[in-house]
CSV table of C-alpha atoms and ligand atoms in Angstrom, one decimal:
chain,number,residue,atom,x,y,z
A,1,UNK,CA,124.7,86.2,91.6
A,2,UNK,CA,125.9,83.2,93.5
A,3,UNK,CA,124.6,83.7,96.6
A,4,UNK,CA,123.9,80.3,97.2
A,5,UNK,CA,127.6,79.3,96.7
A,6,UNK,CA,128.8,82.3,99.1
A,7,UNK,CA,126.3,81.4,101.8
A,8,UNK,CA,128.0,77.5,101.2
A,9,UNK,CA,131.1,79.1,101.6
A,10,UNK,CA,130.3,81.0,104.5
A,11,UNK,CA,129.0,78.0,106.3
A,12,UNK,CA,132.2,75.9,105.4
A,13,UNK,CA,134.2,78.8,107.1
A,14,UNK,CA,132.0,78.9,110.1
A,15,UNK,CA,132.4,74.6,110.5
A,16,UNK,CA,135.9,75.4,110.3
A,17,UNK,CA,136.0,77.9,113.2
A,18,UNK,CA,133.9,75.3,115.0
A,19,UNK,CA,136.1,72.6,114.6
A,20,UNK,CA,139.5,74.8,115.2
A,21,UNK,CA,137.8,75.7,118.5
A,22,UNK,CA,137.2,71.9,119.6
A,23,UNK,CA,141.0,71.9,118.7
A,24,UNK,CA,142.1,74.5,121.1
A,25,UNK,CA,139.3,73.1,123.9
A,26,UNK,CA,141.1,69.3,123.4
A,27,UNK,CA,144.7,70.5,123.6
A,28,UNK,CA,144.0,72.9,126.5
A,29,UNK,CA,142.4,69.9,128.4
A,30,UNK,CA,145.1,67.6,127.7
A,31,UNK,CA,147.5,70.1,129.2
A,32,UNK,CA,145.4,70.8,132.2
A,33,UNK,CA,144.9,67.0,132.8
A,34,UNK,CA,148.5,66.7,132.7
A,35,UNK,CA,149.5,69.6,134.7
A,36,UNK,CA,146.8,69.6,137.4
A,37,UNK,CA,146.7,65.6,137.5
A,38,UNK,CA,143.0,65.6,137.3
A,39,UNK,CA,141.6,62.5,135.8
A,40,UNK,CA,138.2,64.0,135.3
A,41,UNK,CA,139.8,66.5,133.0
A,42,UNK,CA,141.5,63.5,131.1
A,43,UNK,CA,138.3,61.6,131.1
A,44,UNK,CA,136.9,64.3,128.9
A,45,UNK,CA,139.3,64.0,126.0
A,46,UNK,CA,138.0,61.0,124.4
A,47,UNK,CA,134.3,62.1,123.8
A,48,UNK,CA,135.7,65.6,122.5
A,49,UNK,CA,138.0,63.8,120.2
A,50,UNK,CA,135.3,61.9,118.6
A,51,UNK,CA,133.4,65.3,117.9
A,52,UNK,CA,136.2,66.1,116.4
A,53,UNK,CA,136.3,63.2,114.0
A,54,UNK,CA,132.7,63.9,113.3
A,55,UNK,CA,133.5,67.5,112.2
A,56,UNK,CA,135.9,66.1,110.0
A,57,UNK,CA,133.7,63.9,108.1
A,58,UNK,CA,131.0,66.5,108.0
A,59,UNK,CA,133.6,69.2,106.6
A,60,UNK,CA,134.8,66.8,104.1
A,61,UNK,CA,131.5,66.1,102.6
A,62,UNK,CA,130.6,69.8,102.4
A,63,UNK,CA,134.1,70.3,100.5
A,64,UNK,CA,133.3,67.2,98.2
A,65,UNK,CA,129.7,68.4,97.6
A,66,UNK,CA,131.1,72.2,96.9
A,67,UNK,CA,134.1,71.0,94.6
A,68,UNK,CA,131.3,68.8,92.6
A,69,UNK,CA,128.5,71.2,92.7
A,70,UNK,CA,130.7,74.7,92.1
A,71,UNK,CA,133.6,73.5,90.3
A,72,UNK,CA,135.3,76.2,92.2
A,73,UNK,CA,138.4,78.1,90.6
A,74,UNK,CA,140.7,80.6,91.8
A,75,UNK,CA,140.2,82.0,95.6
A,76,UNK,CA,137.3,79.5,95.9
A,77,UNK,CA,139.5,76.5,94.7
A,78,UNK,CA,141.8,77.6,97.2
A,79,UNK,CA,139.5,78.1,100.1
A,80,UNK,CA,137.9,74.5,99.7
A,81,UNK,CA,141.2,72.6,98.7
A,82,UNK,CA,142.9,74.5,101.8
A,83,UNK,CA,139.6,73.7,104.1
A,84,UNK,CA,140.1,69.7,103.1
A,85,UNK,CA,143.9,69.6,103.9
A,86,UNK,CA,143.2,71.7,107.2
A,87,UNK,CA,140.6,69.1,108.5
A,88,UNK,CA,143.2,66.3,108.5
A,89,UNK,CA,145.9,68.3,110.5
A,90,UNK,CA,142.9,69.2,112.9
A,91,UNK,CA,141.7,65.8,113.1
A,92,UNK,CA,145.2,64.4,114.1
A,93,UNK,CA,145.5,67.3,117.0
A,94,UNK,CA,142.6,65.2,118.5
A,95,UNK,CA,144.1,62.0,118.4
A,96,UNK,CA,147.2,63.3,119.7
A,97,UNK,CA,145.3,64.9,122.5
A,98,UNK,CA,143.8,61.4,123.3
A,99,UNK,CA,147.2,59.9,122.9
A,100,UNK,CA,148.3,62.3,125.7
A,101,UNK,CA,145.6,61.3,127.6
A,102,UNK,CA,146.1,57.8,127.6
A,103,UNK,CA,149.6,58.3,128.7
A,104,UNK,CA,148.2,60.2,131.9
A,105,UNK,CA,147.3,57.2,134.3
A,106,UNK,CA,151.0,55.5,133.8
A,107,UNK,CA,152.5,59.0,135.4
A,108,UNK,CA,151.0,57.6,138.6
A,109,UNK,CA,149.9,61.6,139.6
A,110,UNK,CA,153.5,62.4,140.5
A,111,UNK,CA,153.9,66.2,139.8
A,112,UNK,CA,156.0,67.4,137.3
A,113,UNK,CA,159.7,67.9,137.9
A,114,UNK,CA,160.3,71.7,138.0
A,115,UNK,CA,163.1,71.6,135.8
A,116,UNK,CA,161.3,69.9,133.2
A,117,UNK,CA,159.6,72.1,130.9
A,118,UNK,CA,156.8,70.7,130.0
A,119,UNK,CA,154.4,73.1,131.0
A,120,UNK,CA,156.3,76.0,129.1
A,121,UNK,CA,155.9,73.5,126.1
A,122,UNK,CA,152.3,72.6,126.5
A,123,UNK,CA,151.4,76.8,126.6
A,124,UNK,CA,153.6,77.4,123.3
A,125,UNK,CA,151.8,74.6,121.4
A,126,UNK,CA,148.0,76.0,122.9
A,127,UNK,CA,149.1,79.1,121.6
A,128,UNK,CA,150.3,78.0,118.5
A,129,UNK,CA,146.7,75.9,117.9
A,130,UNK,CA,144.9,78.9,119.3
A,131,UNK,CA,146.9,81.1,116.8
A,132,UNK,CA,146.6,78.8,113.9
A,133,UNK,CA,142.6,79.0,114.0
A,134,UNK,CA,142.7,82.6,114.5
A,135,UNK,CA,144.7,83.3,111.5
A,136,UNK,CA,141.9,81.2,109.7
A,137,UNK,CA,139.2,83.2,111.3
A,138,UNK,CA,141.1,86.4,110.2
A,139,UNK,CA,142.6,85.2,106.8
A,140,UNK,CA,145.4,87.0,108.3
A,141,UNK,CA,148.6,86.2,106.8
A,142,UNK,CA,151.0,88.1,109.4
A,143,UNK,CA,149.0,85.5,111.9
A,144,UNK,CA,150.2,82.4,109.9
A,145,UNK,CA,153.5,83.0,109.4
A,146,UNK,CA,154.5,83.9,113.2
A,147,UNK,CA,152.6,80.7,114.2
A,148,UNK,CA,154.9,79.2,111.4
A,149,UNK,CA,157.7,80.7,113.0
A,150,UNK,CA,157.1,79.6,116.6
A,151,UNK,CA,157.5,75.9,115.5
A,152,UNK,CA,160.9,76.3,116.3
A,153,UNK,CA,160.3,77.4,119.9
A,154,UNK,CA,158.2,74.0,120.3
A,155,UNK,CA,161.1,72.4,118.8
A,156,UNK,CA,163.6,73.6,121.0
A,157,UNK,CA,161.2,72.5,124.2
A,158,UNK,CA,161.5,69.1,122.6
A,159,UNK,CA,165.2,68.9,122.2
A,160,UNK,CA,166.0,70.4,126.2
A,161,UNK,CA,163.2,68.0,127.8
A,162,UNK,CA,164.7,65.1,126.0
A,163,UNK,CA,168.2,66.2,127.4
A,164,UNK,CA,166.8,66.6,130.9
A,165,UNK,CA,164.9,63.7,131.2
A,166,UNK,CA,168.4,61.6,129.8
A,167,UNK,CA,170.1,63.0,132.9
A,168,UNK,CA,167.0,61.8,135.1
A,169,UNK,CA,167.8,58.6,134.0
A,170,UNK,CA,171.4,58.7,134.6
A,171,UNK,CA,170.6,60.0,138.1
A,172,UNK,CA,168.3,57.4,139.2
A,173,UNK,CA,167.8,54.5,136.6
A,174,UNK,CA,164.7,53.3,138.3
A,175,UNK,CA,162.8,56.9,136.9
A,176,UNK,CA,163.3,55.2,133.3
A,177,UNK,CA,159.7,54.2,132.7
A,178,UNK,CA,158.3,57.7,134.1
A,179,UNK,CA,160.8,59.5,131.8
A,180,UNK,CA,160.1,57.6,128.6
A,181,UNK,CA,156.6,58.3,129.3
A,182,UNK,CA,157.2,61.9,129.6
A,183,UNK,CA,159.0,62.0,126.6
A,184,UNK,CA,156.3,60.6,124.8
A,185,UNK,CA,154.2,63.2,126.0
A,186,UNK,CA,156.6,66.0,125.0
A,187,UNK,CA,156.8,64.4,121.5
A,188,UNK,CA,152.9,64.1,121.1
A,189,UNK,CA,152.9,68.1,121.9
A,190,UNK,CA,155.7,68.6,119.5
A,191,UNK,CA,153.9,66.8,117.0
A,192,UNK,CA,150.6,69.0,117.4
A,193,UNK,CA,152.8,72.1,117.1
A,194,UNK,CA,153.8,70.2,113.5
A,195,UNK,CA,149.9,70.3,112.8
A,196,UNK,CA,149.4,73.8,113.8
A,197,UNK,CA,152.1,75.1,111.5
A,198,UNK,CA,150.7,72.8,108.7
A,199,UNK,CA,147.1,74.7,109.4
A,200,UNK,CA,148.9,77.9,109.3
A,201,UNK,CA,150.7,76.9,106.0
A,202,UNK,CA,147.6,76.3,104.5
A,203,UNK,CA,145.8,79.3,105.7
A,204,UNK,CA,148.6,80.9,103.7
A,205,UNK,CA,147.8,79.3,100.6
A,206,UNK,CA,143.9,80.5,101.0
A,207,UNK,CA,144.7,83.8,101.3
A,208,UNK,CA,147.9,84.6,99.0
A,209,UNK,CA,147.9,81.2,96.8
A,210,UNK,CA,151.3,80.2,97.8
A,211,UNK,CA,152.6,77.2,99.0
A,212,UNK,CA,154.6,76.5,102.2
A,213,UNK,CA,156.0,73.3,103.2
A,214,UNK,CA,157.2,72.5,106.7
A,215,UNK,CA,159.6,69.6,107.5
A,216,UNK,CA,158.6,66.2,106.0
A,217,UNK,CA,155.9,64.6,107.6
A,218,UNK,CA,156.3,61.3,109.7
A,219,UNK,CA,152.8,60.2,110.4
A,220,UNK,CA,153.5,56.5,110.4
A,221,UNK,CA,155.5,56.6,113.1
A,222,UNK,CA,153.0,58.2,115.4
A,223,UNK,CA,149.8,56.1,114.9
B,1,UNK,CA,158.0,77.3,75.7
B,2,UNK,CA,157.1,77.0,72.4
B,3,UNK,CA,157.7,79.4,69.5
B,4,UNK,CA,155.3,82.1,69.0
B,5,UNK,CA,153.0,81.5,65.9
B,6,UNK,CA,150.8,84.7,66.4
B,7,UNK,CA,151.6,87.6,67.9
B,8,UNK,CA,149.8,90.7,68.4
B,9,UNK,CA,151.5,94.3,69.4
B,10,UNK,CA,149.2,97.1,70.2
B,11,UNK,CA,146.4,96.0,68.0
B,12,UNK,CA,143.6,98.2,67.9
B,13,UNK,CA,140.4,97.4,65.9
B,14,UNK,CA,137.2,99.6,65.3
B,15,UNK,CA,133.8,98.7,63.8
B,16,UNK,CA,133.1,102.5,62.7
B,17,UNK,CA,133.0,104.2,66.1
B,18,UNK,CA,132.9,101.1,68.0
B,19,UNK,CA,136.7,100.7,69.6
B,20,UNK,CA,136.4,96.7,70.0
B,21,UNK,CA,140.0,95.9,70.5
B,22,UNK,CA,142.2,98.3,72.6
B,23,UNK,CA,145.7,97.9,72.3
B,24,UNK,CA,146.2,93.9,72.6
B,25,UNK,CA,149.5,92.7,72.7
B,26,UNK,CA,149.7,88.9,72.8
B,27,UNK,CA,151.8,86.1,71.9
B,28,UNK,CA,150.4,82.7,70.8
B,29,UNK,CA,152.5,79.6,71.1
B,30,UNK,CA,152.9,76.9,68.4
B,31,UNK,CA,151.1,73.6,69.5
B,32,UNK,CA,149.1,75.0,72.0
B,33,UNK,CA,145.2,75.2,72.9
B,34,UNK,CA,144.7,79.0,73.5
B,35,UNK,CA,141.7,80.0,75.2
B,36,UNK,CA,139.8,83.5,75.0
B,37,UNK,CA,137.5,84.4,78.1
B,38,UNK,CA,135.6,87.2,78.8
B,39,UNK,CA,132.0,88.4,79.1
B,40,UNK,CA,129.8,88.7,76.1
B,41,UNK,CA,130.8,91.6,73.9
B,42,UNK,CA,134.4,92.1,75.4
B,43,UNK,CA,135.9,91.2,71.7
B,44,UNK,CA,136.8,87.7,72.1
B,45,UNK,CA,135.3,86.6,68.8
B,46,UNK,CA,136.7,90.1,67.1
B,47,UNK,CA,140.3,89.1,68.1
B,48,UNK,CA,139.3,85.7,66.5
B,49,UNK,CA,138.6,86.8,63.6
B,50,UNK,CA,141.2,89.5,62.9
B,51,UNK,CA,143.5,86.6,63.0
B,52,UNK,CA,142.4,85.0,59.5
B,53,UNK,CA,140.7,88.6,58.5
B,54,UNK,CA,137.4,87.5,58.4
B,55,UNK,CA,136.3,90.8,59.2
B,56,UNK,CA,137.3,92.0,56.4
B,57,UNK,CA,133.7,91.6,54.7
B,58,UNK,CA,132.4,94.0,57.2
B,59,UNK,CA,132.0,97.8,56.4
B,60,UNK,CA,133.9,100.3,58.1
B,61,UNK,CA,136.1,98.4,60.0
B,62,UNK,CA,139.9,99.7,61.2
B,63,UNK,CA,142.7,97.9,62.1
B,64,UNK,CA,146.1,99.5,63.5
B,65,UNK,CA,149.0,98.0,65.2
B,66,UNK,CA,150.6,94.7,64.5
B,67,UNK,CA,149.4,91.3,64.0
B,68,UNK,CA,151.7,88.9,62.7
B,69,UNK,CA,151.6,84.9,61.6
B,70,UNK,CA,154.8,83.4,61.7
B,71,UNK,CA,156.3,86.7,61.8
B,72,UNK,CA,154.7,88.1,59.0
B,73,UNK,CA,152.3,91.1,58.9
B,74,UNK,CA,148.3,89.9,58.4
B,75,UNK,CA,147.2,92.9,57.4
B,76,UNK,CA,150.3,93.6,55.0
B,77,UNK,CA,148.6,95.7,51.7
B,78,UNK,CA,150.3,92.7,49.8
B,79,UNK,CA,149.0,90.2,51.9
B,80,UNK,CA,147.1,87.0,50.4
B,81,UNK,CA,144.1,86.7,51.9
B,82,UNK,CA,142.9,82.8,50.6
B,83,UNK,CA,146.3,81.7,51.2
B,84,UNK,CA,146.1,83.2,55.0
B,85,UNK,CA,142.5,81.5,55.3
B,86,UNK,CA,143.9,78.2,54.0
B,87,UNK,CA,146.7,78.1,56.8
B,88,UNK,CA,144.6,79.9,59.1
B,89,UNK,CA,141.0,77.8,59.5
B,90,UNK,CA,137.8,78.5,61.5
B,91,UNK,CA,135.1,76.4,63.0
B,92,UNK,CA,132.1,78.5,64.1
B,93,UNK,CA,129.7,78.0,66.9
B,94,UNK,CA,126.6,76.2,65.0
B,95,UNK,CA,127.7,73.5,63.0
B,96,UNK,CA,127.2,74.9,59.3
B,97,UNK,CA,127.8,71.8,56.8
B,98,UNK,CA,127.1,72.8,53.3
B,99,UNK,CA,123.9,70.9,52.0
B,100,UNK,CA,125.6,68.2,50.0
B,101,UNK,CA,127.8,64.8,50.7
B,102,UNK,CA,130.0,64.2,53.6
B,103,UNK,CA,132.1,63.6,50.9
B,104,UNK,CA,132.1,66.9,49.1
B,105,UNK,CA,132.0,69.0,52.2
B,106,UNK,CA,135.6,67.6,53.1
B,107,UNK,CA,136.5,68.0,49.1
B,108,UNK,CA,135.5,71.4,49.0
B,109,UNK,CA,138.2,73.1,50.2
B,110,UNK,CA,141.1,71.0,48.3
B,111,UNK,CA,139.1,71.5,45.2
B,112,UNK,CA,139.1,75.3,45.3
B,113,UNK,CA,142.7,75.1,45.6
B,114,UNK,CA,143.0,73.0,42.4
B,115,UNK,CA,143.1,69.6,43.4
B,116,UNK,CA,141.2,67.4,41.1
B,117,UNK,CA,142.7,64.1,41.2
B,118,UNK,CA,140.1,61.2,42.6
B,119,UNK,CA,142.7,59.4,44.5
B,120,UNK,CA,144.3,62.2,45.9
B,121,UNK,CA,141.0,63.9,46.9
B,122,UNK,CA,140.1,60.3,48.3
B,123,UNK,CA,143.0,60.3,50.1
B,124,UNK,CA,142.7,64.2,51.9
B,125,UNK,CA,138.9,63.1,52.9
B,126,UNK,CA,139.9,60.1,54.8
B,127,UNK,CA,142.8,61.6,56.5
B,128,UNK,CA,140.6,64.6,57.4
B,129,UNK,CA,137.7,62.5,58.7
B,130,UNK,CA,140.4,60.3,60.6
B,131,UNK,CA,141.5,63.5,61.9
B,132,UNK,CA,138.8,64.8,62.9
B,133,UNK,CA,137.4,61.8,64.7
B,134,UNK,CA,134.7,61.1,62.8
B,135,UNK,CA,136.1,58.4,59.7
B,136,UNK,CA,134.6,55.3,61.4
B,137,UNK,CA,131.1,56.6,61.9
B,138,UNK,CA,130.6,57.9,58.2
B,139,UNK,CA,133.3,55.7,56.2
B,140,UNK,CA,130.1,53.6,54.8
B,141,UNK,CA,128.1,56.8,54.3
B,142,UNK,CA,130.2,59.3,52.8
B,143,UNK,CA,127.7,60.0,49.6
B,144,UNK,CA,124.9,60.7,52.1
B,145,UNK,CA,123.9,64.4,52.5
B,146,UNK,CA,125.9,66.0,55.7
B,147,UNK,CA,122.7,67.3,56.9
B,148,UNK,CA,121.8,63.5,58.1
B,149,UNK,CA,124.1,63.6,60.6
B,150,UNK,CA,124.0,64.5,64.6
B,151,UNK,CA,124.8,68.0,65.7
B,152,UNK,CA,127.9,66.5,67.2
B,153,UNK,CA,128.8,64.9,64.0
B,154,UNK,CA,128.2,67.8,62.0
B,155,UNK,CA,130.7,69.7,64.2
B,156,UNK,CA,133.4,67.0,63.8
B,157,UNK,CA,132.8,67.1,59.9
B,158,UNK,CA,133.1,70.7,60.0
B,159,UNK,CA,136.6,70.6,61.5
B,160,UNK,CA,137.6,67.8,59.0
B,161,UNK,CA,136.5,70.2,56.2
B,162,UNK,CA,138.6,72.8,58.2
B,163,UNK,CA,141.4,70.2,58.2
B,164,UNK,CA,141.1,69.1,54.7
B,165,UNK,CA,142.9,72.5,53.3
B,166,UNK,CA,146.2,71.4,55.7
B,167,UNK,CA,146.1,74.7,57.8
B,168,UNK,CA,148.6,75.3,60.2
B,169,UNK,CA,146.2,77.0,63.2
B,170,UNK,CA,142.6,76.2,63.7
B,171,UNK,CA,140.3,78.9,65.1
B,172,UNK,CA,137.5,77.4,67.1
B,173,UNK,CA,134.6,80.1,68.1
B,174,UNK,CA,132.5,78.6,71.1
B,175,UNK,CA,132.6,75.3,68.6
B,176,UNK,CA,130.7,73.1,71.4
B,177,UNK,CA,128.1,75.8,72.9
B,178,UNK,CA,125.4,74.4,70.6
B,179,UNK,CA,126.1,70.5,71.4
B,180,UNK,CA,125.4,68.3,73.9
B,181,UNK,CA,127.8,67.1,76.8
B,182,UNK,CA,129.0,63.7,74.8
B,183,UNK,CA,129.8,65.5,71.7
B,184,UNK,CA,131.4,68.2,73.7
B,185,UNK,CA,133.8,65.8,75.2
B,186,UNK,CA,134.6,64.4,72.1
B,187,UNK,CA,135.6,67.8,70.5
B,188,UNK,CA,137.5,68.4,73.4
B,189,UNK,CA,139.4,65.3,73.5
B,190,UNK,CA,139.8,66.2,69.3
B,191,UNK,CA,141.2,69.3,70.3
B,192,UNK,CA,143.7,67.9,72.6
B,193,UNK,CA,144.8,65.5,70.0
B,194,UNK,CA,145.4,67.9,67.0
B,195,UNK,CA,147.2,70.3,69.2
B,196,UNK,CA,150.1,67.8,68.4
B,197,UNK,CA,150.0,68.9,64.5
B,198,UNK,CA,148.2,72.3,64.9
B,199,UNK,CA,147.6,75.1,66.9
B,200,UNK,CA,144.7,75.9,68.6
B,201,UNK,CA,143.1,79.0,69.4
B,202,UNK,CA,139.5,78.7,71.2
B,203,UNK,CA,136.9,81.1,72.3
B,204,UNK,CA,134.8,79.6,75.2
B,205,UNK,CA,132.2,80.4,78.1
B,206,UNK,CA,132.7,77.4,79.2
B,207,UNK,CA,135.3,78.0,82.2
B,208,UNK,CA,135.6,74.3,83.0
B,209,UNK,CA,136.5,73.8,79.3
B,210,UNK,CA,139.2,76.4,79.2
B,211,UNK,CA,140.5,74.8,82.5
B,212,UNK,CA,140.3,71.2,80.6
B,213,UNK,CA,141.7,71.8,77.4
B,214,UNK,CA,143.8,75.0,77.3
B,215,UNK,CA,147.6,75.3,77.8
B,216,UNK,CA,147.1,79.0,78.1
B,217,UNK,CA,143.9,81.4,78.8
B,218,UNK,CA,143.5,85.3,77.7
B,219,UNK,CA,141.2,87.4,79.6
B,220,UNK,CA,139.4,90.1,77.8
B,221,UNK,CA,137.0,92.8,79.5
B,222,UNK,CA,135.6,95.5,77.4
B,223,UNK,CA,138.0,95.6,74.3
B,224,UNK,CA,141.3,95.1,76.9
B,225,UNK,CA,143.4,92.2,77.2
B,226,UNK,CA,143.3,91.8,81.4
B,227,UNK,CA,145.4,89.1,82.0
B,228,UNK,CA,147.2,86.2,79.8
B,229,UNK,CA,148.8,83.1,80.8
B,230,UNK,CA,149.4,79.9,81.7
B,231,UNK,CA,145.7,78.4,82.3
B,232,UNK,CA,146.3,76.4,85.4
B,233,UNK,CA,148.1,79.6,87.3
B,234,UNK,CA,144.8,81.8,86.4
B,235,UNK,CA,142.4,79.8,87.3
B,236,UNK,CA,143.9,78.8,90.6
B,237,UNK,CA,145.7,82.3,91.1
B,238,UNK,CA,144.8,84.9,88.9
B,239,UNK,CA,146.9,88.0,89.1
B,240,UNK,CA,144.1,90.7,88.3
B,241,UNK,CA,141.1,91.0,90.9
B,242,UNK,CA,138.7,91.7,87.5
B,243,UNK,CA,140.0,88.0,86.5
B,244,UNK,CA,139.2,86.6,89.8
B,245,UNK,CA,135.8,88.0,89.6
B,246,UNK,CA,134.8,86.8,86.6
B,247,UNK,CA,136.1,83.3,86.6
B,248,UNK,CA,134.6,82.8,90.0
B,249,UNK,CA,131.4,84.0,88.3
B,250,UNK,CA,130.8,87.6,90.5
B,251,UNK,CA,129.8,89.1,87.2
B,252,UNK,CA,129.9,88.7,83.8
C,301,LIG,N1,129.4,93.2,62.9
C,301,LIG,C1,129.6,94.2,64.1
C,301,LIG,N2,129.7,95.4,63.3
C,301,LIG,C2,129.8,96.4,64.7
C,301,LIG,N3,130.0,96.2,66.1
C,301,LIG,C3,130.2,94.4,66.0
C,301,LIG,C4,130.3,93.5,65.3
C,301,LIG,N4,130.5,92.4,66.1
C,301,LIG,C5,130.9,92.7,66.6
C,301,LIG,N5,130.8,94.2,67.2
C,301,LIG,C6,131.0,95.0,68.5
C,301,LIG,O1,132.2,94.9,69.0
C,301,LIG,C7,132.4,94.2,70.4
C,301,LIG,C8,132.9,93.0,70.2
C,301,LIG,O2,132.1,92.3,69.9
C,301,LIG,P1,132.4,90.8,69.8
C,301,LIG,O3,134.1,90.8,69.6
C,301,LIG,O4,131.7,89.6,69.2
C,301,LIG,O5,132.6,90.3,71.5
C,301,LIG,P2,132.6,88.6,72.1
C,301,LIG,O6,132.9,87.4,71.2
C,301,LIG,O7,133.3,88.7,73.3
C,301,LIG,O8,131.0,88.3,72.6
C,301,LIG,C9,131.1,94.5,70.8
C,301,LIG,O9,130.8,95.8,71.7
C,301,LIG,C10,130.1,94.2,69.8
C,301,LIG,O10,128.8,94.9,69.9
C,302,LIG,MG1,131.7,85.6,70.3
């Protein structure tokens, strides 16, 4: 019974895992390009983002077809609707990695000041994305909950970086533009953390049926 | 939540040796549509038929436990069964109009309850046909034989016939399973409309129908009530693994 439907759900899961892997790759690239000041790495980001966009469209139509053909209920309904929501967050992660890549040329190859913890922030954000995909792959609620909890860590990094940058400008007003560019980068990492949190939230919903809501989203401001 | 109109407490039902309902406890709220689902032979129809004692006619049946309608025992020895069936009407799987005119089909019940006045009967027939959303289609041919109607129209006529005796509860046993999708959707719309005035209990094999029209769903398996609750919750987050397996088509 229902072999075909199970196969389709299985394929949906595989595709989501692929899209998740692309997200991990794109954000790692953005972080490496920033830290190693490597333009060649930065150039790889835009094509990867297009690949993510393509995957989103592909998974979206799979989900819509499944909703139409199978009229899913219970666990199946949760899995498919969670997938539809997750791909939106994954697609945004791709966009934000690309946004970071666009800022990198303006940093003029400068070495990041040691006391500005943007490397640490990037590392923490990458971990959130990796773990949220991992939580999905393993359907593991404890991993998902850990991702949601670690959003605060990334938020704290953002606040600290912001005050470091404010003092940087205070000490040397000509650093204003550089500081603002770095602040933007930090903000994008912070938003990527939010999307990873959302993904983890949808994993929880898919497994348990419980909805968790993070902070209200302000997607308009980041376009 | 709405008041309970029908309440089963540890209800057991036997066809001779066959234990068809086991310790059923279930409260049906007024002005709701309650759907009974489950694999064939799990006892849905049996439960539905205990509510208006349609099973009485079968040889060797035994009922124990409690089953009340508006607080009074349905199986009390002094219960007036004709009166009970007037209050709790039934619509079956196959439309079964009597081989007589449309008018006489609907007037049949009121007549057996002693209503003879033409004007009064006319009123009841029109109102019942209107409530069953078929008036406009038949008003010009009330004297025509009911068997000339389409299947979907016949089923709505049967609903009108059930409504004509002014029931309180309407039991529908797979009442759309023999109908085409358009007729099915008309009956579903009708049920949603009728629940404002009546309480409806349906048996359905169509999960999507249960989702579309019912407020509450009861899942039966092998004579037991496995899960009962809010339909939306049951179909998005069932509490019992067996419910999940059944509604997602993993068995049944
Ligand atoms: N008239 C009958 N005589 C004996 N056994 C019956 C009768 N009607 C139903 N049963 C038995 O009772 C059980 C429940 O049947 P039923 O209520 O018709 O199930 P459902 O409507 O869920 O398909 C089944 O095992 C069935 O064989
Ligand atoms: Mg039946």
